[in-house]
PDB file of C-alpha atoms and ligand atoms in Angstrom:
ATOM      1  CA  MET A 768      87.724 103.163 113.630  1.00 90.00           C
ATOM      2  CA  LEU A 769      89.415 101.549 110.418  1.00 95.00           C
ATOM      3  CA  ASN A 770      89.963  98.153 111.163  1.00 96.00           C
ATOM      4  CA  VAL A 771      91.400  95.841 108.202  1.00 98.00           C
ATOM      5  CA  VAL A 772      92.083  92.278 108.752  1.00 98.00           C
ATOM      6  CA  ILE A 773      94.623  91.340 106.798  1.00 98.00           C
ATOM      7  CA  PHE A 774      94.065  87.330 105.567  1.00 98.00           C
ATOM      8  CA  GLY A 775      95.397  84.417 103.564  1.00 98.00           C
ATOM      9  CA  PRO A 776      97.620  81.521 104.019  1.00 98.00           C
ATOM     10  CA  PRO A 777     100.822  80.997 105.291  1.00 98.00           C
ATOM     11  CA  GLY A 778     103.186  82.559 103.272  1.00 97.00           C
ATOM     12  CA  SER A 779     100.611  85.076 101.232  1.00 98.00           C
ATOM     13  CA  GLY A 780     102.152  88.189 102.007  1.00 97.00           C
ATOM     14  CA  LYS A 781     100.557  89.333 104.701  1.00 98.00           C
ATOM     15  CA  GLY A 782     103.204  90.601 106.857  1.00 96.00           C
ATOM     16  CA  THR A 783     104.983  92.481 103.462  1.00 97.00           C
ATOM     17  CA  GLN A 784     101.983  93.522 102.971  1.00 98.00           C
ATOM     18  CA  SER A 785     101.075  94.880 106.416  1.00 97.00           C
ATOM     19  CA  GLU A 786     103.808  97.407 106.039  1.00 96.00           C
ATOM     20  CA  ASN A 787     102.602  99.322 103.036  1.00 96.00           C
ATOM     21  CA  ILE A 788      98.975  99.449 104.845  1.00 96.00           C
ATOM     22  CA  ILE A 789     100.079 101.168 108.030  1.00 95.00           C
ATOM     23  CA  GLU A 790     102.143 103.219 106.217  1.00 94.00           C
ATOM     24  CA  LYS A 791      99.562 104.778 103.729  1.00 96.00           C
ATOM     25  CA  PHE A 792      96.523 104.603 106.172  1.00 95.00           C
ATOM     26  CA  ASN A 793      98.388 105.277 109.605  1.00 94.00           C
ATOM     27  CA  LEU A 794      97.062 102.477 111.049  1.00 95.00           C
ATOM     28  CA  ALA A 795      98.522 100.229 114.277  1.00 94.00           C
ATOM     29  CA  HIS A 796      99.521  96.762 113.570  1.00 95.00           C
ATOM     30  CA  ILE A 797      99.072  93.661 115.324  1.00 96.00           C
ATOM     31  CA  SER A 798     100.663  90.886 114.152  1.00 97.00           C
ATOM     32  CA  THR A 799     100.285  87.339 115.822  1.00 97.00           C
ATOM     33  CA  GLY A 800     103.143  85.956 114.514  1.00 95.00           C
ATOM     34  CA  ASP A 801     105.966  88.824 115.633  1.00 95.00           C
ATOM     35  CA  LEU A 802     104.069  88.588 119.275  1.00 96.00           C
ATOM     36  CA  LEU A 803     104.764  85.260 119.200  1.00 96.00           C
ATOM     37  CA  ARG A 804     108.190  85.513 118.271  1.00 95.00           C
ATOM     38  CA  ALA A 805     108.950  88.251 120.469  1.00 96.00           C
ATOM     39  CA  GLU A 806     107.596  85.367 123.572  1.00 95.00           C
ATOM     40  CA  ILE A 807     109.607  83.067 122.345  1.00 96.00           C
ATOM     41  CA  SER A 808     113.161  85.178 122.206  1.00 96.00           C
ATOM     42  CA  GLY A 809     112.075  86.722 125.551  1.00 97.00           C
ATOM     43  CA  HIS A 810     112.079  83.201 127.136  1.00 97.00           C
ATOM     44  CA  THR A 811     108.926  83.802 128.336  1.00 96.00           C
ATOM     45  CA  GLN A 812     105.978  81.084 129.293  1.00 95.00           C
ATOM     46  CA  LEU A 813     103.881  82.119 126.967  1.00 94.00           C
ATOM     47  CA  GLY A 814     107.119  81.842 124.414  1.00 96.00           C
ATOM     48  CA  THR A 815     107.956  78.369 125.519  1.00 96.00           C
ATOM     49  CA  ILE A 816     103.968  77.460 125.203  1.00 95.00           C
ATOM     50  CA  ALA A 817     103.733  78.997 121.232  1.00 96.00           C
ATOM     51  CA  LYS A 818     107.345  77.589 120.402  1.00 96.00           C
ATOM     52  CA  SER A 819     106.009  73.546 120.773  1.00 97.00           C
ATOM     53  CA  PHE A 820     103.111  74.706 118.613  1.00 98.00           C
ATOM     54  CA  ILE A 821     104.690  76.875 116.114  1.00 97.00           C
ATOM     55  CA  ASP A 822     108.062  74.551 115.500  1.00 96.00           C
ATOM     56  CA  LYS A 823     105.514  71.659 114.589  1.00 97.00           C
ATOM     57  CA  GLY A 824     103.477  74.268 111.792  1.00 97.00           C
ATOM     58  CA  GLU A 825     100.303  73.964 114.124  1.00 98.00           C
ATOM     59  CA  LEU A 826      98.115  76.693 115.528  1.00 98.00           C
ATOM     60  CA  VAL A 827      98.844  77.836 119.235  1.00 98.00           C
ATOM     61  CA  PRO A 828      95.712  77.524 121.127  1.00 98.00           C
ATOM     62  CA  ASP A 829      92.743  80.172 121.096  1.00 97.00           C
ATOM     63  CA  GLU A 830      92.497  80.900 124.694  1.00 95.00           C
ATOM     64  CA  THR A 831      96.050  81.886 124.599  1.00 95.00           C
ATOM     65  CA  ILE A 832      95.921  83.828 121.243  1.00 97.00           C
ATOM     66  CA  ILE A 833      93.003  85.599 122.358  1.00 94.00           C
ATOM     67  CA  GLY A 834      94.278  86.402 125.909  1.00 91.00           C
ATOM     68  CA  MET A 835      97.086  88.150 124.140  1.00 92.00           C
ATOM     69  CA  ILE A 836      95.083  90.316 121.588  1.00 93.00           C
ATOM     70  CA  ASP A 837      92.926  91.188 124.198  1.00 90.00           C
ATOM     71  CA  ASN A 838      96.437  93.288 125.908  1.00 88.00           C
ATOM     72  CA  LYS A 839      97.111  94.684 122.757  1.00 91.00           C
ATOM     73  CA  ILE A 840      93.897  95.789 121.911  1.00 88.00           C
ATOM     74  CA  GLU A 841      93.526  97.413 125.349  1.00 86.00           C
ATOM     75  CA  SER A 842      97.006  99.208 125.077  1.00 87.00           C
ATOM     76  CA  LEU A 843      95.338 100.970 121.388  1.00 86.00           C
ATOM     77  CA  VAL A 844      92.579 102.444 122.427  1.00 77.00           C
ATOM     78  CA  GLY A 845      92.321 105.723 120.630  1.00 80.00           C
ATOM     79  CA  ALA A 846      94.156 104.472 117.768  1.00 85.00           C
ATOM     80  CA  LYS A 847      92.871 105.968 114.194  1.00 90.00           C
ATOM     81  CA  GLY A 848      92.357 101.844 113.304  1.00 93.00           C
ATOM     82  CA  VAL A 849      94.368  98.463 113.579  1.00 95.00           C
ATOM     83  CA  ILE A 850      95.369  96.223 111.103  1.00 97.00           C
ATOM     84  CA  PHE A 851      95.322  92.548 112.338  1.00 97.00           C
ATOM     85  CA  ASP A 852      97.670  90.497 110.421  1.00 98.00           C
ATOM     86  CA  GLY A 853      97.306  86.919 111.001  1.00 97.00           C
ATOM     87  CA  PHE A 854      95.018  86.987 113.137  1.00 98.00           C
ATOM     88  CA  PRO A 855      92.001  85.708 113.326  1.00 98.00           C
ATOM     89  CA  ARG A 856      93.535  82.204 112.314  1.00 98.00           C
ATOM     90  CA  THR A 857      90.032  80.463 113.545  1.00 98.00           C
ATOM     91  CA  VAL A 858      86.411  81.526 113.653  1.00 98.00           C
ATOM     92  CA  ALA A 859      86.608  81.273 117.239  1.00 98.00           C
ATOM     93  CA  GLN A 860      89.621  83.662 117.020  1.00 98.00           C
ATOM     94  CA  ALA A 861      87.259  85.806 114.580  1.00 98.00           C
ATOM     95  CA  GLU A 862      84.190  85.697 117.095  1.00 98.00           C
ATOM     96  CA  ALA A 863      86.598  86.709 120.066  1.00 97.00           C
ATOM     97  CA  LEU A 864      87.451  89.670 117.913  1.00 97.00           C
ATOM     98  CA  GLU A 865      84.072  90.682 117.035  1.00 97.00           C
ATOM     99  CA  GLU A 866      83.035  90.837 120.998  1.00 96.00           C
ATOM    100  CA  LEU A 867      86.383  92.362 121.646  1.00 94.00           C
ATOM    101  CA  LEU A 868      86.113  95.420 119.268  1.00 94.00           C
ATOM    102  CA  ALA A 869      82.265  95.534 120.123  1.00 94.00           C
ATOM    103  CA  GLU A 870      83.203  96.446 123.506  1.00 92.00           C
ATOM    104  CA  HIS A 871      84.651  99.556 121.910  1.00 89.00           C
ATOM    105  CA  ASN A 872      81.731 100.345 119.665  1.00 91.00           C
ATOM    106  CA  SER A 873      84.092  99.204 116.868  1.00 93.00           C
ATOM    107  CA  LYS A 874      84.003  96.342 114.494  1.00 96.00           C
ATOM    108  CA  VAL A 875      85.902  94.664 111.301  1.00 97.00           C
ATOM    109  CA  SER A 876      85.616  97.353 108.420  1.00 98.00           C
ATOM    110  CA  VAL A 877      87.171  94.572 105.704  1.00 98.00           C
ATOM    111  CA  MET A 878      88.862  91.508 105.573  1.00 98.00           C
ATOM    112  CA  VAL A 879      91.442  91.437 102.648  1.00 98.00           C
ATOM    113  CA  ASN A 880      92.320  87.774 101.713  1.00 98.00           C
ATOM    114  CA  LEU A 881      95.454  87.259  99.462  1.00 98.00           C
ATOM    115  CA  GLU A 882      94.633  84.096  97.176  1.00 98.00           C
ATOM    116  CA  VAL A 883      98.068  82.704  96.190  1.00 98.00           C
ATOM    117  CA  PRO A 884      98.057  78.867  94.475  1.00 98.00           C
ATOM    118  CA  LYS A 885      99.571  76.340  96.985  1.00 98.00           C
ATOM    119  CA  GLU A 886     102.978  75.596  94.729  1.00 98.00           C
ATOM    120  CA  GLU A 887     103.679  79.354  95.043  1.00 98.00           C
ATOM    121  CA  LEU A 888     103.343  79.353  98.798  1.00 98.00           C
ATOM    122  CA  VAL A 889     105.889  76.653  99.178  1.00 98.00           C
ATOM    123  CA  GLU A 890     108.042  78.376  97.100  1.00 98.00           C
ATOM    124  CA  ARG A 891     108.353  81.809  98.660  1.00 98.00           C
ATOM    125  CA  LEU A 892     108.617  80.045 102.269  1.00 97.00           C
ATOM    126  CA  LEU A 893     111.260  77.919 101.375  1.00 97.00           C
ATOM    127  CA  LYS A 894     113.246  80.627  99.825  1.00 97.00           C
ATOM    128  CA  ARG A 895     112.311  82.795 102.844  1.00 97.00           C
ATOM    129  CA  GLY A 896     114.084  80.079 105.104  1.00 96.00           C
ATOM    130  CA  GLU A 897     117.072  80.350 103.455  1.00 96.00           C
ATOM    131  CA  THR A 898     117.476  83.727 105.349  1.00 97.00           C
ATOM    132  CA  SER A 899     114.945  83.972 107.596  1.00 93.00           C
ATOM    133  CA  GLY A 900     116.323  81.270 110.673  1.00 92.00           C
ATOM    134  CA  ARG A 901     113.087  80.618 111.019  1.00 91.00           C
ATOM    135  CA  SER A 902     112.138  77.209 112.977  1.00 92.00           C
ATOM    136  CA  ASP A 903     108.954  76.937 110.791  1.00 95.00           C
ATOM    137  CA  ASP A 904     110.517  77.574 107.414  1.00 96.00           C
ATOM    138  CA  ASN A 905     111.133  74.116 106.408  1.00 96.00           C
ATOM    139  CA  LEU A 906     109.449  71.789 103.688  1.00 97.00           C
ATOM    140  CA  GLU A 907     108.387  69.583 106.230  1.00 97.00           C
ATOM    141  CA  THR A 908     106.454  72.320 108.577  1.00 97.00           C
ATOM    142  CA  ILE A 909     105.412  74.293 105.310  1.00 98.00           C
ATOM    143  CA  GLU A 910     103.335  71.610 103.955  1.00 98.00           C
ATOM    144  CA  LYS A 911     101.671  70.998 107.945  1.00 98.00           C
ATOM    145  CA  ARG A 912     101.010  74.847 107.866  1.00 98.00           C
ATOM    146  CA  ILE A 913      99.617  74.608 105.075  1.00 98.00           C
ATOM    147  CA  SER A 914      96.983  71.479 105.350  1.00 98.00           C
ATOM    148  CA  VAL A 915      96.435  73.282 108.937  1.00 98.00           C
ATOM    149  CA  TYR A 916      95.457  76.708 106.905  1.00 98.00           C
ATOM    150  CA  GLU A 917      92.874  74.790 104.800  1.00 98.00           C
ATOM    151  CA  SER A 918      91.147  72.606 107.887  1.00 98.00           C
ATOM    152  CA  GLN A 919      91.151  75.418 110.288  1.00 98.00           C
ATOM    153  CA  THR A 920      91.823  78.745 109.155  1.00 98.00           C
ATOM    154  CA  SER A 921      89.723  78.792 105.955  1.00 98.00           C
ATOM    155  CA  PRO A 922      86.513  78.638 107.503  1.00 98.00           C
ATOM    156  CA  VAL A 923      87.325  82.138 108.438  1.00 98.00           C
ATOM    157  CA  ILE A 924      86.288  82.958 104.607  1.00 98.00           C
ATOM    158  CA  ASP A 925      82.572  82.206 105.483  1.00 98.00           C
ATOM    159  CA  PHE A 926      82.370  83.931 108.783  1.00 98.00           C
ATOM    160  CA  TYR A 927      83.175  87.649 106.985  1.00 98.00           C
ATOM    161  CA  LYS A 928      81.800  86.609 104.020  1.00 98.00           C
ATOM    162  CA  ALA A 929      78.155  86.347 106.043  1.00 98.00           C
ATOM    163  CA  LYS A 930      79.436  90.091 107.504  1.00 97.00           C
ATOM    164  CA  LYS A 931      79.567  91.601 104.367  1.00 98.00           C
ATOM    165  CA  VAL A 932      83.227  93.031 104.931  1.00 98.00           C
ATOM    166  CA  TYR A 933      85.105  90.159 102.660  1.00 98.00           C
ATOM    167  CA  LYS A 934      87.376  91.353  99.606  1.00 98.00           C
ATOM    168  CA  ALA A 935      89.426  88.717  97.775  1.00 98.00           C
ATOM    169  CA  ILE A 936      92.665  90.040  95.974  1.00 98.00           C
ATOM    170  CA  GLN A 937      94.851  87.926  93.463  1.00 98.00           C
ATOM    171  CA  GLY A 938      98.130  87.712  95.768  1.00 98.00           C
ATOM    172  CA  VAL A 939     100.824  86.856  93.114  1.00 98.00           C
ATOM    173  CA  GLY A 940     102.494  89.445  91.281  1.00 98.00           C
ATOM    174  CA  SER A 941     104.422  92.206  92.138  1.00 98.00           C
ATOM    175  CA  VAL A 942     104.150  93.696  96.096  1.00 98.00           C
ATOM    176  CA  ASP A 943     103.445  96.914  94.678  1.00 98.00           C
ATOM    177  CA  GLY A 944     100.841  95.797  92.186  1.00 98.00           C
ATOM    178  CA  ILE A 945      98.884  93.640  95.109  1.00 98.00           C
ATOM    179  CA  PHE A 946      98.936  96.657  97.463  1.00 98.00           C
ATOM    180  CA  GLU A 947      97.334  98.949  94.904  1.00 98.00           C
ATOM    181  CA  SER A 948      94.562  96.506  94.924  1.00 98.00           C
ATOM    182  CA  ILE A 949      94.268  96.274  98.770  1.00 98.00           C
ATOM    183  CA  SER A 950      94.460 100.091  99.011  1.00 98.00           C
ATOM    184  CA  VAL A 951      91.057  99.934  96.548  1.00 98.00           C
ATOM    185  CA  ALA A 952      89.366  97.412  99.219  1.00 98.00           C
ATOM    186  CA  ILE A 953      90.413  99.570 102.076  1.00 97.00           C
ATOM    187  CA  GLU A 954      89.708 103.365 100.648  1.00 97.00           C
ATOM    188  CA  GLY A 955      86.126 101.193  99.795  1.00 95.00           C
ATOM    189  CA  ALA A 956      85.321 100.147 103.346  1.00 95.00           C
ATOM    190  CA  LYS A 957      85.994 103.740 104.860  1.00 87.00           C
TER     191      LYS A 957
HETATM  192  P1  LIG B1070     102.878  84.983 110.941  1.00 73.12           P
HETATM  193  O1  LIG B1070     104.311  85.100 111.065  1.00 73.12           O
HETATM  194  O2  LIG B1070     101.709  84.891 110.693  1.00 73.12           O
HETATM  195  O3  LIG B1070     103.296  84.148 109.477  1.00 73.12           O
HETATM  196  P2  LIG B1070     103.296  83.435 107.787  1.00 73.12           P
HETATM  197  O4  LIG B1070     101.877  83.146 107.778  1.00 73.12           O
HETATM  198  O5  LIG B1070     104.185  82.684 107.474  1.00 73.12           O
HETATM  199  O6  LIG B1070     103.745  84.285 106.719  1.00 73.12           O
HETATM  200  P3  LIG B1070     102.773  85.486 105.739  1.00 73.12           P
HETATM  201  O7  LIG B1070     101.494  85.611 105.314  1.00 73.12           O
HETATM  202  O8  LIG B1070     102.818  87.207 106.937  1.00 73.12           O
HETATM  203  O9  LIG B1070     104.136  85.986 105.204  1.00 73.12           O
HETATM  204  P4  LIG B1070     105.128  87.108 104.387  1.00 73.12           P
HETATM  205  O10 LIG B1070     104.589  88.805 103.813  1.00 73.12           O
HETATM  206  O11 LIG B1070     106.294  87.052 105.150  1.00 73.12           O
HETATM  207  O12 LIG B1070     102.578  83.213 111.607  1.00 73.12           O
HETATM  208  C1  LIG B1070     103.534  82.138 111.998  1.00 73.12           C
HETATM  209  C2  LIG B1070     103.146  81.095 112.740  1.00 73.12           C
HETATM  210  O13 LIG B1070     102.654  81.496 114.047  1.00 73.12           O
HETATM  211  C3  LIG B1070     101.777  80.091 112.150  1.00 73.12           C
HETATM  212  O14 LIG B1070     102.292  79.223 111.331  1.00 73.12           O
HETATM  213  C4  LIG B1070     101.495  79.950 114.086  1.00 73.12           C
HETATM  214  O15 LIG B1070     101.677  78.682 114.423  1.00 73.12           O
HETATM  215  C5  LIG B1070     101.716  80.962 114.546  1.00 73.12           C
HETATM  216  N1  LIG B1070     100.374  82.029 114.759  1.00 73.12           N
HETATM  217  C6  LIG B1070     100.469  82.923 114.515  1.00 73.12           C
HETATM  218  N2  LIG B1070      99.366  83.912 114.313  1.00 73.12           N
HETATM  219  C7  LIG B1070      98.681  82.611 114.898  1.00 73.12           C
HETATM  220  C8  LIG B1070      96.978  82.832 115.568  1.00 73.12           C
HETATM  221  N3  LIG B1070      96.076  83.725 115.409  1.00 73.12           N
HETATM  222  N4  LIG B1070      96.145  81.856 116.383  1.00 73.12           N
HETATM  223  C9  LIG B1070      97.134  80.624 116.085  1.00 73.12           C
HETATM  224  N5  LIG B1070      98.385  80.295 116.051  1.00 73.12           N
HETATM  225  C10 LIG B1070      99.190  81.153 115.165  1.00 73.12           C
HETATM  226  O16 LIG B1070     105.894  86.259 103.074  1.00 73.12           O
HETATM  227  C11 LIG B1070     106.024  85.458 103.162  1.00 73.12           C
HETATM  228  C12 LIG B1070     107.373  85.503 101.673  1.00 73.12           C
HETATM  229  O17 LIG B1070     107.135  85.661 100.533  1.00 73.12           O
HETATM  230  C13 LIG B1070     108.480  86.322 102.146  1.00 73.12           C
HETATM  231  O18 LIG B1070     109.665  85.779 101.759  1.00 73.12           O
HETATM  232  C14 LIG B1070     108.046  87.440 101.104  1.00 73.12           C
HETATM  233  O19 LIG B1070     109.072  88.037 101.215  1.00 73.12           O
HETATM  234  C15 LIG B1070     107.727  86.466  99.703  1.00 73.12           C
HETATM  235  N6  LIG B1070     106.433  87.741  99.242  1.00 73.12           N
HETATM  236  C16 LIG B1070     105.753  88.107  99.870  1.00 73.12           C
HETATM  237  N7  LIG B1070     104.465  89.077  98.993  1.00 73.12           N
HETATM  238  C17 LIG B1070     105.416  88.364  97.577  1.00 73.12           C
HETATM  239  C18 LIG B1070     105.244  88.308  96.270  1.00 73.12           C
HETATM  240  N8  LIG B1070     103.876  89.243  95.797  1.00 73.12           N
HETATM  241  N9  LIG B1070     105.966  87.732  95.093  1.00 73.12           N
HETATM  242  C19 LIG B1070     107.123  87.055  95.685  1.00 73.12           C
HETATM  243  N10 LIG B1070     106.968  87.027  96.826  1.00 73.12           N
HETATM  244  C20 LIG B1070     106.458  87.777  98.050  1.00 73.12           C
END
């Protein structure tokens, strides 16, 4: 399986680039942000828990996320590969993903890190907030999400560097130009 982790701070373009990657490489898509938002709009118990964290700009607890991913991976057995979008966001989640994939004799093929400066992230997310209707796209929550990224999520970079599957990509510029760099990184992992 070709398993791609698309990684980066909030607003770095993970969701945007995932759409292109899925189309070109014919991969299944797991976006924890999308899964959580679906739970919220379905008013499920998981959604109620998730909303309380997302609205504050905090990460949803690892056990909730890992359980959700476990169910989803089971449903994708037989896929050509998977793009993991917005997951893992902690080292504990990265370790859990290794174990879940190992159960299917598989592993992460490449981790693509979209590097974008903080000022650009804030600008993009404020702009998205004008139309997204997302409760977490406001200045206070955006600042909190970026600081949570720096303290809890960025250590995941070293985890994948140690596994020798890490690729840094400049995430500023045209969506198409960034996608070309990502494609080269994914081709190299095939
Ligand atoms: P996510 O839904 O994963 O979203 P994100 O980090 O906000 O955005 P992304 O990087 O996908 O940006 P996008 O392409 O949309 O997470 C939301 C929340 O859910 C988290 O804060 C957390 O609370 C929770 N959560 C999710 N996963 C979790 C996990 N594993 N563990 C715990 N909690 C979890 O791009 C942003 C904007 O930039 C868009 O408007 C886009 O059009 C624009 N853009 C993209 N590329 C651009 C470019 N090259 N130039 C200019 N603008 C660009």
